[in-house]
XYZ file of C-alpha atoms in Angstrom:
577
model
C -10.546 -18.949 28.876
C -9.301 -17.822 25.477
C -11.599 -15.548 23.488
C -12.054 -14.907 19.774
C -10.899 -11.388 18.984
C -11.299 -11.424 15.187
C -12.508 -13.882 12.573
C -13.036 -16.568 11.580
C -12.180 -15.941 7.944
C -12.551 -18.825 5.504
C -9.622 -18.175 3.180
C -8.408 -21.008 0.961
C -10.629 -23.834 -0.286
C -8.698 -26.356 -2.350
C -10.005 -26.969 -5.881
C -7.563 -29.721 -6.783
C -8.776 -32.368 -4.336
C -11.794 -30.667 -2.757
C -10.704 -31.920 0.671
C -8.761 -29.003 2.260
C -9.370 -25.454 3.458
C -7.801 -22.859 5.758
C -9.515 -20.722 8.415
C -7.854 -17.623 9.927
C -8.528 -16.386 13.478
C -7.154 -13.986 16.057
C -7.420 -15.006 19.725
C -6.919 -12.839 22.786
C -4.182 -15.064 24.262
C -1.985 -18.045 23.314
C -4.096 -21.137 22.747
C -4.887 -24.144 20.577
C -7.277 -23.131 17.790
C -9.524 -25.775 16.272
C -12.099 -26.083 13.497
C -14.662 -28.863 13.856
C -16.950 -29.603 10.954
C -20.337 -31.269 11.179
C -19.232 -33.998 8.763
C -16.186 -34.956 10.862
C -13.573 -32.915 9.009
C -11.436 -30.482 10.973
C -8.021 -29.312 12.037
C -6.010 -27.622 14.771
C -3.194 -25.093 14.990
C -1.292 -23.406 17.778
C -1.446 -19.605 17.788
C 1.627 -17.551 16.990
C 2.441 -14.084 18.274
C 3.007 -10.772 16.490
C 3.263 -7.494 18.445
C 1.282 -8.848 21.367
C -1.473 -10.359 19.190
C -2.166 -14.059 18.755
C -3.122 -15.564 15.396
C -3.713 -18.955 13.839
C -4.277 -20.171 10.292
C -6.019 -23.496 10.825
C -5.636 -26.194 8.145
C -8.916 -28.080 7.697
C -8.617 -31.562 6.196
C -10.936 -34.475 5.490
C -13.582 -32.423 3.696
C -15.875 -34.187 1.230
C -15.556 -33.033 -2.416
C -18.761 -31.487 -3.699
C -20.155 -31.077 -0.189
C -21.071 -28.361 2.277
C -20.559 -28.641 5.998
C -21.170 -26.316 8.924
C -18.210 -25.666 11.173
C -17.410 -24.432 14.666
C -14.307 -22.737 16.022
C -12.923 -23.760 19.415
C -10.095 -22.226 21.442
C -8.544 -24.555 24.000
C -11.550 -26.816 23.545
C -14.201 -24.135 24.209
C -16.533 -23.063 21.420
C -16.175 -19.406 20.409
C -17.911 -19.502 17.009
C -20.752 -19.284 16.089
C -21.381 -16.495 18.562
C -24.121 -17.077 21.127
C -27.574 -16.009 19.889
C -26.205 -15.282 16.405
C -28.849 -14.093 13.947
C -26.891 -15.550 11.047
C -26.957 -19.082 9.613
C -24.130 -21.444 10.504
C -20.850 -20.707 8.770
C -20.165 -23.428 6.232
C -17.367 -24.666 4.001
C -18.384 -25.581 0.459
C -16.031 -27.718 -1.577
C -16.014 -28.249 -5.345
C -16.927 -31.502 -7.001
C -13.533 -32.058 -8.580
C -15.003 -34.528 -11.068
C -16.930 -31.651 -12.700
C -14.376 -28.830 -12.728
C -12.097 -29.577 -15.681
C -11.917 -27.478 -18.833
C -14.870 -27.653 -21.180
C -14.811 -29.542 -24.445
C -14.492 -26.690 -26.917
C -16.627 -28.663 -29.349
C -19.487 -28.660 -26.857
C -22.258 -26.098 -27.011
C -20.949 -23.304 -24.796
C -23.717 -20.799 -25.472
C -25.233 -18.860 -22.591
C -28.289 -20.510 -21.103
C -29.801 -17.475 -19.393
C -28.703 -15.512 -16.386
C -30.328 -17.442 -13.550
C -27.545 -18.966 -11.452
C -28.332 -22.619 -10.839
C -26.521 -25.305 -8.884
C -26.488 -27.624 -11.895
C -23.475 -28.138 -14.123
C -23.212 -25.935 -17.163
C -22.145 -26.418 -20.753
C -19.549 -29.095 -21.257
C -20.715 -30.874 -18.060
C -19.113 -28.262 -15.788
C -20.484 -26.618 -12.688
C -20.264 -22.821 -12.923
C -17.555 -20.934 -11.050
C -18.774 -17.674 -9.485
C -16.265 -14.929 -8.723
C -17.482 -11.765 -6.973
C -15.089 -8.826 -6.903
C -14.691 -5.191 -5.954
C -12.423 -2.802 -4.076
C -12.264 0.269 -1.857
C -14.218 -0.421 1.326
C -14.101 2.407 3.837
C -15.396 0.541 6.861
C -16.092 3.405 9.242
C -19.569 3.007 10.769
C -21.897 5.983 10.262
C -22.450 8.199 13.302
C -26.182 7.992 12.578
C -27.167 4.335 12.238
C -30.201 5.300 10.156
C -28.162 7.165 7.542
C -24.824 6.224 5.995
C -23.366 9.311 4.268
C -21.606 7.200 1.628
C -24.568 4.891 1.064
C -25.160 1.251 1.964
C -22.169 -1.099 2.021
C -22.189 -3.560 -0.891
C -20.561 -6.296 1.233
C -23.124 -5.797 3.990
C -25.956 -6.075 1.512
C -24.433 -9.165 -0.128
C -24.138 -10.765 3.310
C -27.757 -9.916 4.100
C -28.886 -11.458 0.809
C -26.977 -14.687 1.369
C -27.995 -14.946 5.021
C -31.709 -14.414 4.431
C -32.106 -16.180 1.069
C -30.661 -19.709 1.315
C -31.236 -20.333 -2.397
C -29.367 -17.185 -3.480
C -26.286 -18.052 -5.555
C -23.202 -17.879 -3.324
C -19.880 -16.784 -4.801
C -17.199 -19.465 -4.879
C -14.693 -16.760 -4.012
C -14.736 -13.100 -3.061
C -11.862 -11.194 -4.691
C -10.997 -7.985 -2.823
C -8.830 -5.805 -5.044
C -7.347 -3.347 -2.594
C -8.099 -0.712 0.020
C -9.476 -3.257 2.462
C -8.515 -0.725 5.142
C -7.813 3.009 4.951
C -4.698 3.840 6.941
C -4.866 7.494 5.905
C -8.622 8.155 6.277
C -9.707 7.124 9.751
C -13.168 7.236 11.269
C -14.343 9.541 14.044
C -14.238 6.679 16.542
C -10.746 5.657 15.498
C -9.510 9.244 15.720
C -10.837 9.442 19.267
C -8.996 6.232 20.100
C -5.786 7.472 18.451
C -5.982 10.625 20.535
C -5.762 8.516 23.706
C -2.423 7.104 22.489
C -0.561 10.146 21.113
C -0.714 13.811 20.186
C -2.613 14.100 16.896
C -1.156 17.560 16.258
C 2.126 15.797 15.421
C 2.555 14.173 11.983
C 0.987 12.070 10.624
C -1.962 13.368 12.638
C -5.049 11.187 12.577
C -3.528 8.580 10.265
C -2.283 5.311 11.736
C 1.389 4.975 12.620
C 2.151 1.503 14.011
C 1.063 -2.127 14.079
C -1.325 -1.710 17.008
C -3.133 1.089 15.216
C -3.398 -1.050 12.073
C -5.106 -3.776 14.081
C -7.744 -1.214 15.029
C -8.538 -0.738 11.319
C -9.003 -4.483 10.796
C -11.263 -4.719 13.859
C -13.362 -1.856 12.566
C -13.650 -3.473 9.140
C -13.998 -7.173 9.917
C -16.037 -7.027 13.135
C -18.941 -5.523 11.203
C -21.463 -8.345 11.923
C -22.566 -8.852 8.308
C -19.048 -8.749 6.912
C -17.757 -11.001 9.694
C -20.299 -13.678 8.819
C -19.743 -13.239 5.069
C -15.970 -13.706 5.377
C -16.532 -16.757 7.588
C -18.488 -18.555 4.890
C -17.259 -17.282 1.493
C -13.565 -17.905 0.651
C -11.592 -14.752 -0.117
C -8.556 -13.623 -2.096
C -7.014 -10.221 -1.328
C -4.365 -7.827 -2.580
C -3.389 -4.422 -1.246
C -3.662 -1.038 -2.920
C -2.426 2.367 -1.830
C -4.794 3.188 1.054
C -3.855 -0.047 2.819
C -0.611 1.885 3.401
C -1.092 5.517 2.258
C -2.703 7.370 -0.626
C -0.623 7.091 -3.827
C 1.843 4.692 -2.239
C 4.974 4.399 -4.403
C 3.906 6.991 -6.965
C 7.471 7.908 -7.886
C 11.066 8.021 -6.702
C 10.640 11.669 -5.663
C 7.503 10.788 -3.673
C 9.315 7.943 -1.906
C 12.283 10.135 -1.023
C 9.915 12.676 0.510
C 8.227 9.990 2.606
C 11.502 8.497 3.790
C 12.598 11.926 4.986
C 9.734 12.099 7.495
C 10.208 10.779 11.055
C 7.062 8.606 10.978
C 7.230 6.887 7.590
C 9.479 3.936 8.439
C 7.226 2.722 11.247
C 4.177 3.251 9.047
C 5.442 1.243 6.080
C 6.846 -1.590 8.184
C 3.604 -1.850 10.176
C 1.553 -1.708 7.000
C 3.475 -4.575 5.403
C 3.498 -6.606 8.622
C -0.248 -6.233 9.168
C -0.933 -7.026 5.509
C 1.136 -10.207 5.731
C -0.760 -11.305 8.858
C -4.304 -10.318 7.978
C -4.429 -10.656 4.194
C -1.444 -12.275 2.517
C -1.103 -15.531 4.466
C -4.663 -16.560 3.718
C -4.042 -16.176 -0.015
C -1.651 -19.131 0.085
C -2.469 -22.805 -0.274
C -1.519 -25.319 2.440
C 1.370 -26.490 0.239
C 2.634 -22.918 -0.206
C 2.345 -22.285 3.514
C 4.344 -25.437 4.252
C 7.149 -24.146 2.001
C 7.141 -20.598 3.389
C 10.253 -20.033 5.493
C 8.981 -16.871 7.177
C 5.724 -18.545 8.200
C 7.706 -21.419 9.712
C 10.000 -19.009 11.571
C 7.088 -17.028 13.001
C 5.333 -20.177 14.240
C 8.457 -21.741 15.717
C 9.458 -18.794 17.899
C 7.798 -17.513 21.042
C 7.370 -14.105 19.438
C 7.607 -13.690 15.672
C 7.557 -9.895 15.674
C 11.242 -9.315 14.935
C 11.360 -11.932 12.178
C 8.344 -10.356 10.487
C 9.688 -6.842 10.997
C 13.003 -7.778 9.400
C 11.116 -9.280 6.457
C 9.024 -6.108 6.058
C 12.150 -3.951 6.129
C 13.781 -5.985 3.378
C 10.591 -6.066 1.299
C 10.272 -2.287 1.517
C 13.890 -1.750 0.531
C 13.919 -4.121 -2.445
C 10.864 -4.787 -4.647
C 12.440 -8.065 -5.766
C 12.926 -9.393 -2.224
C 9.427 -10.806 -1.870
C 6.626 -11.767 -4.244
C 3.183 -10.605 -3.135
C 1.593 -11.750 -6.396
C -0.003 -15.192 -6.318
C -2.048 -17.683 -8.289
C -5.259 -19.545 -7.521
C -6.922 -22.149 -9.740
C -10.653 -22.799 -9.493
C -11.063 -25.778 -11.779
C -11.239 -24.302 -15.298
C -10.631 -20.761 -14.011
C -7.174 -19.365 -13.264
C -6.771 -16.249 -11.122
C -3.476 -14.351 -11.159
C -3.353 -11.603 -8.542
C -0.653 -9.094 -9.482
C 1.001 -6.762 -6.989
C 0.998 -3.260 -8.504
C 2.277 -1.430 -5.393
C 5.101 -3.207 -3.590
C 6.719 -4.560 -6.765
C 7.268 -1.177 -8.420
C 10.632 0.046 -9.683
C 10.663 3.835 -9.286
C 13.988 5.063 -10.628
C 13.323 7.562 -13.434
C 14.407 6.018 -16.709
C 13.795 2.467 -15.458
C 10.281 2.761 -14.003
C 8.219 -0.413 -13.926
C 4.868 -1.300 -12.415
C 6.165 -4.830 -11.672
C 9.862 -5.626 -11.313
C 11.370 -8.044 -13.828
C 11.536 -11.188 -11.701
C 7.949 -10.916 -10.546
C 6.717 -10.082 -14.034
C 8.494 -13.186 -15.358
C 6.725 -15.228 -12.662
C 3.354 -13.793 -13.714
C 4.032 -14.708 -17.345
C 5.155 -18.216 -16.368
C 1.971 -18.774 -14.366
C -0.250 -17.485 -17.154
C 1.349 -19.865 -19.670
C 1.651 -22.848 -17.332
C -0.279 -25.854 -18.666
C -1.865 -23.826 -21.424
C -5.055 -25.427 -22.638
C -6.008 -26.794 -19.211
C -8.122 -23.796 -18.220
C -10.951 -21.958 -19.972
C -10.803 -18.535 -18.313
C -7.915 -16.356 -17.147
C -8.593 -13.659 -14.556
C -5.843 -11.112 -13.939
C -6.432 -9.249 -10.696
C -4.711 -5.871 -10.576
C -5.893 -3.201 -8.168
C -5.235 -0.551 -10.829
C -7.080 -0.717 -14.173
C -5.126 -1.659 -17.265
C -7.482 0.227 -19.615
C -8.522 3.648 -18.313
C -10.750 6.386 -19.727
C -8.858 7.616 -22.779
C -8.164 11.136 -21.529
C -6.826 9.821 -18.207
C -4.592 7.312 -20.007
C -3.203 9.983 -22.349
C -2.502 12.438 -19.541
C -0.640 9.752 -17.586
C 1.382 8.779 -20.681
C 2.199 12.465 -21.269
C 3.189 12.855 -17.639
C 5.493 9.829 -17.751
C 7.180 11.260 -20.810
C 7.769 14.766 -19.453
C 8.875 13.445 -16.048
C 11.385 11.338 -17.927
C 12.876 14.492 -19.470
C 11.393 14.483 -22.990
C 10.518 18.198 -22.671
C 13.458 19.293 -20.525
C 14.156 19.836 -16.826
C 11.510 22.516 -16.286
C 8.697 20.328 -17.607
C 10.073 17.387 -15.632
C 9.645 19.415 -12.412
C 6.146 20.486 -13.441
C 5.296 16.908 -14.382
C 6.435 15.500 -11.039
C 4.315 18.026 -9.164
C 1.283 17.136 -11.282
C 1.996 13.415 -10.934
C 1.759 13.609 -7.162
C -1.165 16.052 -7.074
C -3.204 14.217 -9.709
C -2.620 10.558 -8.744
C -1.048 9.888 -12.153
C 0.317 6.455 -11.337
C -1.741 3.749 -13.062
C -0.477 1.325 -15.727
C -0.460 4.166 -18.279
C 2.086 6.007 -16.112
C 4.473 3.072 -16.626
C 4.378 2.813 -20.452
C 6.753 -0.139 -20.818
C 4.837 -2.059 -18.153
C 1.567 -1.256 -19.915
C 3.012 -2.756 -23.092
C 4.365 -5.768 -21.167
C 0.951 -6.547 -19.698
C -0.737 -5.992 -23.044
C 1.695 -8.320 -24.797
C 1.280 -10.978 -22.107
C -2.500 -10.888 -22.539
C -2.093 -11.132 -26.313
C 0.389 -14.016 -25.998
C -1.845 -16.017 -23.666
C -4.849 -15.305 -25.862
C -3.447 -16.541 -29.164
C -3.269 -20.042 -30.614
C -5.245 -23.248 -30.172
C -4.615 -23.508 -26.415
C -5.914 -20.012 -25.663
C -8.554 -19.640 -22.960
C -12.013 -18.592 -24.076
C -11.868 -15.376 -22.067
C -9.265 -13.163 -20.403
C -10.633 -10.660 -17.892
C -8.602 -7.986 -16.123
C -10.291 -7.340 -12.765
C -9.582 -3.926 -11.226
C -10.881 -1.306 -8.829
C -9.372 1.925 -7.409
C -11.173 4.535 -9.542
C -14.507 4.646 -7.641
C -16.707 3.748 -10.575
C -17.432 0.687 -12.683
C -17.074 0.121 -16.399
C -16.287 -2.442 -19.083
C -13.712 -1.834 -21.817
C -12.676 -3.954 -24.806
C -9.332 -3.646 -26.603
C -8.909 -3.354 -30.366
C -5.966 -5.529 -31.404
C -5.824 -4.471 -35.067
C -2.505 -2.595 -34.642
C -0.919 -4.883 -32.043
C 1.672 -7.422 -33.330
C -0.233 -10.341 -31.753
C -3.916 -11.044 -32.462
C -5.489 -12.978 -29.581
C -8.501 -15.176 -30.223
C -9.597 -15.022 -26.584
C -12.323 -12.559 -25.672
C -10.563 -9.872 -23.601
C -12.262 -7.452 -21.216
C -11.249 -4.832 -18.672
C -13.745 -5.175 -15.805
C -13.459 -2.370 -13.264
C -15.624 -2.305 -10.129
C -15.227 0.202 -7.319
C -16.100 1.160 -4.622
C -17.600 -1.409 -2.276
C -18.272 1.334 0.275
C -17.005 4.831 -0.391
C -17.909 8.027 -2.191
C -16.744 10.102 -5.129
C -16.933 13.858 -5.619
C -19.376 15.084 -8.248
C -16.545 16.854 -10.076
C -14.630 13.593 -10.415
C -17.731 11.884 -11.815
C -17.876 14.569 -14.475
C -14.176 14.096 -15.121
C -14.474 10.365 -15.683
C -17.424 10.843 -18.024
C -15.408 13.421 -19.932
C -12.479 11.011 -20.025
C -14.514 8.545 -22.090
C -15.939 11.216 -24.425
C -14.804 12.198 -27.920
C -13.773 15.586 -26.576
C -11.701 13.855 -23.910
C -9.956 11.731 -26.512
C -9.207 14.808 -28.627
C -7.785 16.725 -25.681
C -5.760 13.679 -24.658
C -4.104 13.678 -28.087
C -3.038 17.286 -27.495
C -1.240 16.171 -24.351
C 0.460 13.201 -26.012
C 1.693 15.367 -28.890
C 3.182 17.834 -26.432
C 4.860 15.001 -24.518
C 6.156 13.414 -27.743
C 4.461 10.168 -26.781
C 4.604 7.547 -29.555
C 1.321 6.765 -31.283
C -0.518 4.013 -29.386
C -0.526 0.511 -30.809
C -3.501 -0.515 -28.705
C -6.860 1.204 -28.672
C -10.012 0.313 -26.761
C -13.613 1.298 -26.342
C -15.936 1.464 -23.386
C -18.727 -1.088 -23.802
C -20.437 -0.571 -20.445
C -20.773 2.180 -17.858
C -19.681 4.281 -16.211
C -21.704 3.274 -13.155
C -21.345 5.101 -9.844
C -22.255 3.966 -6.335
C -21.354 1.131 -3.966
C -21.216 -2.009 -6.062
C -19.916 -5.504 -6.764
C -19.413 -7.418 -9.985
C -19.902 -11.177 -10.236
C -18.503 -13.319 -13.034
C -20.216 -16.657 -13.578
C -17.900 -18.802 -15.674
C -19.669 -21.780 -17.193
C -18.082 -23.895 -19.893
C -16.383 -21.414 -22.207
C -18.871 -18.625 -21.526
C -18.546 -15.699 -19.121
C -21.612 -14.045 -17.651
C -21.242 -10.742 -15.809
C -23.633 -9.197 -13.328
C -23.206 -5.761 -11.748
C -25.073 -5.317 -8.462
C -25.422 -1.957 -6.737
C -26.312 -1.370 -3.095
C -29.371 0.834 -2.657
C -30.854 2.135 0.586
C -34.604 2.212 -0.006
C -36.827 0.821 1.411
C -34.024 -1.037 3.219
C -30.459 -1.743 2.049
C -30.411 -4.338 -0.729
C -28.646 -5.181 -3.978
C -30.226 -4.307 -7.280
C -28.877 -5.573 -10.595
C -27.750 -2.805 -12.938
C -26.313 -4.996 -15.705
C -26.320 -8.535 -17.040
C -24.237 -9.449 -20.056
C -22.284 -12.406 -21.424
C -19.548 -13.294 -23.882
C -18.512 -14.753 -26.220
C -21.705 -14.504 -28.214
C -23.304 -17.792 -29.267
């Protein structure tokens, strides 16, 4: 009898027809995987094989728009989900009422109507769209079950809230902005397991090296009972960041050359890309995109798809233009563009780019497609666009000196500091920073502009809100633009780094940053911004509720006492009435 090894994960729920979804599973042997819904909807798929593991992405059809139905998972006709004696409610698939998800009439009253999330439609006759997001979840279980050294897990506490409070507002989608697994920071249990496979005194030590070891990370993360149930019932969108592969992945050309000179790096990067494609990327795609994906077809049509996927990963690693990891999802009047800021980098000094030209052109095309048909644009980028001012200025200085503006000696010093200090955000790619800024300004100007443009980010292990000042930029968007940064979901930050981030937002930090930019001969910035919320520290999630042409933001933090739960640290909305 086939068993369920991992999953199910509810990934894609269609917002165009409200009748389709996809569910991802891993089985312990080849089998026929099936989803049966209580309302008669369902679907089947044969498993496919990668490195001795068996996966299926099951297309579910026949769903009722605007409905909610419980579902079961069967393997070769035997039920494997829900688990026997589960303490959680049935996993369900909710579909949108497509008759109530178009853009709002801009002449309608789109003022905020309070912060209580309600299942009724909002201004302009719309139902609200709820998007929860965060990043950086170190999934290692605490050695002492009564005390988690990094604090309660925000995803665990969200799952507990939804499971025990049926009337609690459920996100329409959970956006995970990177570091879903930590390949370079393994748990005590995983290190013990690794030690049974190889000598940990040999590089890379207690980091993972191959596909099998990556699967261990996903088991550790997604078999957490609360998270397993949450991902089975809330659709998810994912993108990788550095720790999904290695800290500071693709910082610079010099960094990459150093990695490629090691005997273990090639297997690590290929396994990282292969496991990401299997566990995260495929579920980001719609049924139509899956049907057009040549690699997905090749993997399913062969007895063992490992070599086809490995060849793909090799080509994707060698050429940032070979594959596009970025993708688009539309949720009625809300458009989400997830932008790859790791695999799409161009690292050659003098031509550095956060996103290579072809992929950047695709992002722009998607942002401008059918302008006027959506009210809110969300740009998901694991790395923040707008950073604390001192951090931004130091990264801009570093990019300049590494590029040779202060001579060869400073270029060597700059490269050393770049790798030691993680100086590799948007600010470290100045032309790409300007490209993203200009794209946001272009989308946000004119009569077809969305009401709001929000850049969703993580990475920096704290949360904040920043607003740009467009007075010196050539374009003047009318959309309300925000940088919304939320991290971590479950991790920690050193006290010294907390102080550093606070300093980065301070007047003294801005003044010191200007000293750096003058030394680096960095041109005067055309865009400025101010922090309008935060910084907040701790394990946390943000939720955007997009109703009509209004955005409401809630920041929830996981607290341990008297038992783990979410407490709301912030509620705010824009544009103002």
